[in-house]
Amino acid sequence: MITMTPAAVKAVQRFIRGSETPVAGLRLVISGGGCSGLQYGMKLEEGKAEDDWELEVDGVKLLVDPMTFPMIDNVTIDFIDSLTHTGFKFDNPNASAQCSCGSSFKL
């Protein structure tokens, strides 16, 4: 299960409305990098891959590949808009360590 705060849902819906191409969903991915070793990524997708997990959270369709899903199961996604930081922040209970900005982690 993936949870999104109301602020994150609102931000994603705003990005979808502003997209110039049709959007099948929001892809969540994990890749190497960031200050803790693994980093979160998001992008609007035009299509769903055959092996994607498809979840709907408060009206937002999420697409997650089978390799990523175990690493982000039970994650909470928030959207922060402050003077010092604007962007998505991930709170991952599976992580053994996270950076303070919430954009990278270690398992």
mmCIF file of C-alpha atoms in Angstrom:
data_model
loop_
_atom_site.group_PDB
_atom_site.id
_atom_site.type_symbol
_atom_site.label_atom_id
_atom_site.label_comp_id
_atom_site.label_asym_id
_atom_site.label_seq_id
_atom_site.Cartn_x
_atom_site.Cartn_y
_atom_site.Cartn_z
ATOM 1 C CA MET A 1 0.000 0.000 0.000
ATOM 2 C CA ILE A 2 1.220 3.465 -0.909
ATOM 3 C CA THR A 3 -0.204 6.559 0.757
ATOM 4 C CA MET A 4 -0.278 10.101 -0.592
ATOM 5 C CA THR A 5 -1.032 13.174 1.494
ATOM 6 C CA PRO A 6 -3.704 15.576 0.210
ATOM 7 C CA ALA A 7 -0.922 18.009 -0.766
ATOM 8 C CA ALA A 8 0.798 15.317 -2.872
ATOM 9 C CA VAL A 9 -2.466 14.315 -4.570
ATOM 10 C CA LYS A 10 -3.221 17.953 -5.395
ATOM 11 C CA ALA A 11 0.282 18.513 -6.825
ATOM 12 C CA VAL A 12 0.153 15.375 -9.004
ATOM 13 C CA GLN A 13 -3.304 16.256 -10.295
ATOM 14 C CA ARG A 14 -2.015 19.724 -11.186
ATOM 15 C CA PHE A 15 0.904 18.207 -13.147
ATOM 16 C CA ILE A 16 -1.446 15.796 -14.946
ATOM 17 C CA ARG A 17 -3.797 18.632 -15.941
ATOM 18 C CA GLY A 18 -0.828 20.593 -17.287
ATOM 19 C CA SER A 19 0.568 17.695 -19.322
ATOM 20 C CA GLU A 20 0.654 18.168 -23.083
ATOM 21 C CA THR A 21 0.247 14.418 -23.689
ATOM 22 C CA PRO A 22 -2.288 11.900 -22.365
ATOM 23 C CA VAL A 23 -1.314 10.466 -18.970
ATOM 24 C CA ALA A 24 -1.918 6.810 -18.047
ATOM 25 C CA GLY A 25 -0.503 7.306 -14.561
ATOM 26 C CA LEU A 26 2.326 8.450 -12.355
ATOM 27 C CA ARG A 27 5.319 6.116 -12.477
ATOM 28 C CA LEU A 28 7.270 5.597 -9.248
ATOM 29 C CA VAL A 29 10.814 4.259 -9.665
ATOM 30 C CA ILE A 30 13.890 3.600 -7.566
ATOM 31 C CA SER A 31 17.375 4.092 -9.001
ATOM 32 C CA GLY A 32 20.908 4.191 -7.657
ATOM 33 C CA GLY A 33 22.113 7.568 -6.410
ATOM 34 C CA GLY A 34 21.295 10.269 -3.921
ATOM 35 C CA CYS A 35 23.120 10.821 -0.666
ATOM 36 C CA SER A 36 21.848 7.549 0.859
ATOM 37 C CA GLY A 37 22.460 5.186 -2.090
ATOM 38 C CA LEU A 38 18.988 4.847 -3.630
ATOM 39 C CA GLN A 39 16.771 7.627 -4.878
ATOM 40 C CA TYR A 40 13.098 7.993 -5.653
ATOM 41 C CA GLY A 41 11.901 9.049 -9.070
ATOM 42 C CA MET A 42 8.527 10.011 -10.498
ATOM 43 C CA LYS A 43 7.320 10.745 -13.993
ATOM 44 C CA LEU A 44 4.049 10.991 -15.858
ATOM 45 C CA GLU A 45 3.588 7.989 -18.162
ATOM 46 C CA GLU A 46 1.616 7.753 -21.377
ATOM 47 C CA GLY A 47 1.249 3.984 -21.079
ATOM 48 C CA LYS A 48 1.335 1.114 -18.610
ATOM 49 C CA ALA A 49 3.880 -1.697 -18.955
ATOM 50 C CA GLU A 50 2.502 -5.228 -19.010
ATOM 51 C CA ASP A 51 4.108 -6.190 -15.678
ATOM 52 C CA ASP A 52 3.380 -2.938 -13.809
ATOM 53 C CA TRP A 53 1.553 -2.917 -10.502
ATOM 54 C CA GLU A 54 -1.309 -0.464 -10.886
ATOM 55 C CA LEU A 55 -2.653 1.251 -7.777
ATOM 56 C CA GLU A 56 -5.114 4.068 -7.361
ATOM 57 C CA VAL A 57 -4.608 6.456 -4.454
ATOM 58 C CA ASP A 58 -7.226 9.170 -3.981
ATOM 59 C CA GLY A 59 -7.920 9.294 -7.725
ATOM 60 C CA VAL A 60 -4.254 9.234 -8.782
ATOM 61 C CA LYS A 61 -3.204 6.154 -10.756
ATOM 62 C CA LEU A 62 0.267 4.930 -9.738
ATOM 63 C CA LEU A 63 2.393 2.632 -11.916
ATOM 64 C CA VAL A 64 5.155 0.651 -10.225
ATOM 65 C CA ASP A 65 7.415 -1.992 -11.748
ATOM 66 C CA PRO A 66 7.816 -5.323 -9.904
ATOM 67 C CA MET A 67 11.421 -4.585 -8.827
ATOM 68 C CA THR A 68 10.511 -1.212 -7.279
ATOM 69 C CA PHE A 69 7.323 -2.198 -5.482
ATOM 70 C CA PRO A 70 8.903 -4.104 -2.538
ATOM 71 C CA MET A 71 11.205 -1.150 -1.832
ATOM 72 C CA ILE A 72 8.347 1.363 -1.628
ATOM 73 C CA ASP A 73 5.554 -0.730 -0.142
ATOM 74 C CA ASN A 74 3.990 1.262 2.741
ATOM 75 C CA VAL A 75 5.678 4.516 1.679
ATOM 76 C CA THR A 76 3.933 7.851 2.267
ATOM 77 C CA ILE A 77 4.402 10.558 -0.372
ATOM 78 C CA ASP A 78 4.016 14.197 0.627
ATOM 79 C CA PHE A 79 4.435 17.455 -1.263
ATOM 80 C CA ILE A 80 6.270 20.236 0.547
ATOM 81 C CA ASP A 81 6.083 23.874 -0.575
ATOM 82 C CA SER A 82 8.107 26.120 1.712
ATOM 83 C CA LEU A 83 10.705 28.856 1.436
ATOM 84 C CA THR A 84 13.542 26.357 1.709
ATOM 85 C CA HIS A 85 12.170 23.306 -0.127
ATOM 86 C CA THR A 86 9.573 22.580 -2.776
ATOM 87 C CA GLY A 87 8.982 19.073 -3.996
ATOM 88 C CA PHE A 88 7.906 15.582 -3.140
ATOM 89 C CA LYS A 89 9.090 13.943 0.060
ATOM 90 C CA PHE A 90 8.976 10.205 0.717
ATOM 91 C CA ASP A 91 8.621 8.612 4.147
ATOM 92 C CA ASN A 92 9.656 4.978 3.774
ATOM 93 C CA PRO A 93 9.341 2.613 6.770
ATOM 94 C CA ASN A 94 11.392 0.001 4.844
ATOM 95 C CA ALA A 95 14.461 2.251 4.802
ATOM 96 C CA SER A 96 17.300 1.705 7.260
ATOM 97 C CA ALA A 97 18.443 5.287 6.603
ATOM 98 C CA GLN A 98 17.002 8.307 4.778
ATOM 99 C CA CYS A 99 18.368 11.685 3.829
ATOM 100 C CA SER A 100 16.806 14.665 5.553
ATOM 101 C CA CYS A 101 15.186 15.930 2.343
ATOM 102 C CA GLY A 102 13.306 12.643 1.903
ATOM 103 C CA SER A 103 14.444 11.990 -1.657
ATOM 104 C CA SER A 104 16.937 9.158 -1.085
ATOM 105 C CA PHE A 105 17.277 6.171 1.240
ATOM 106 C CA LYS A 106 19.168 2.981 2.076
ATOM 107 C CA LEU A 107 17.676 -0.473 2.641
#
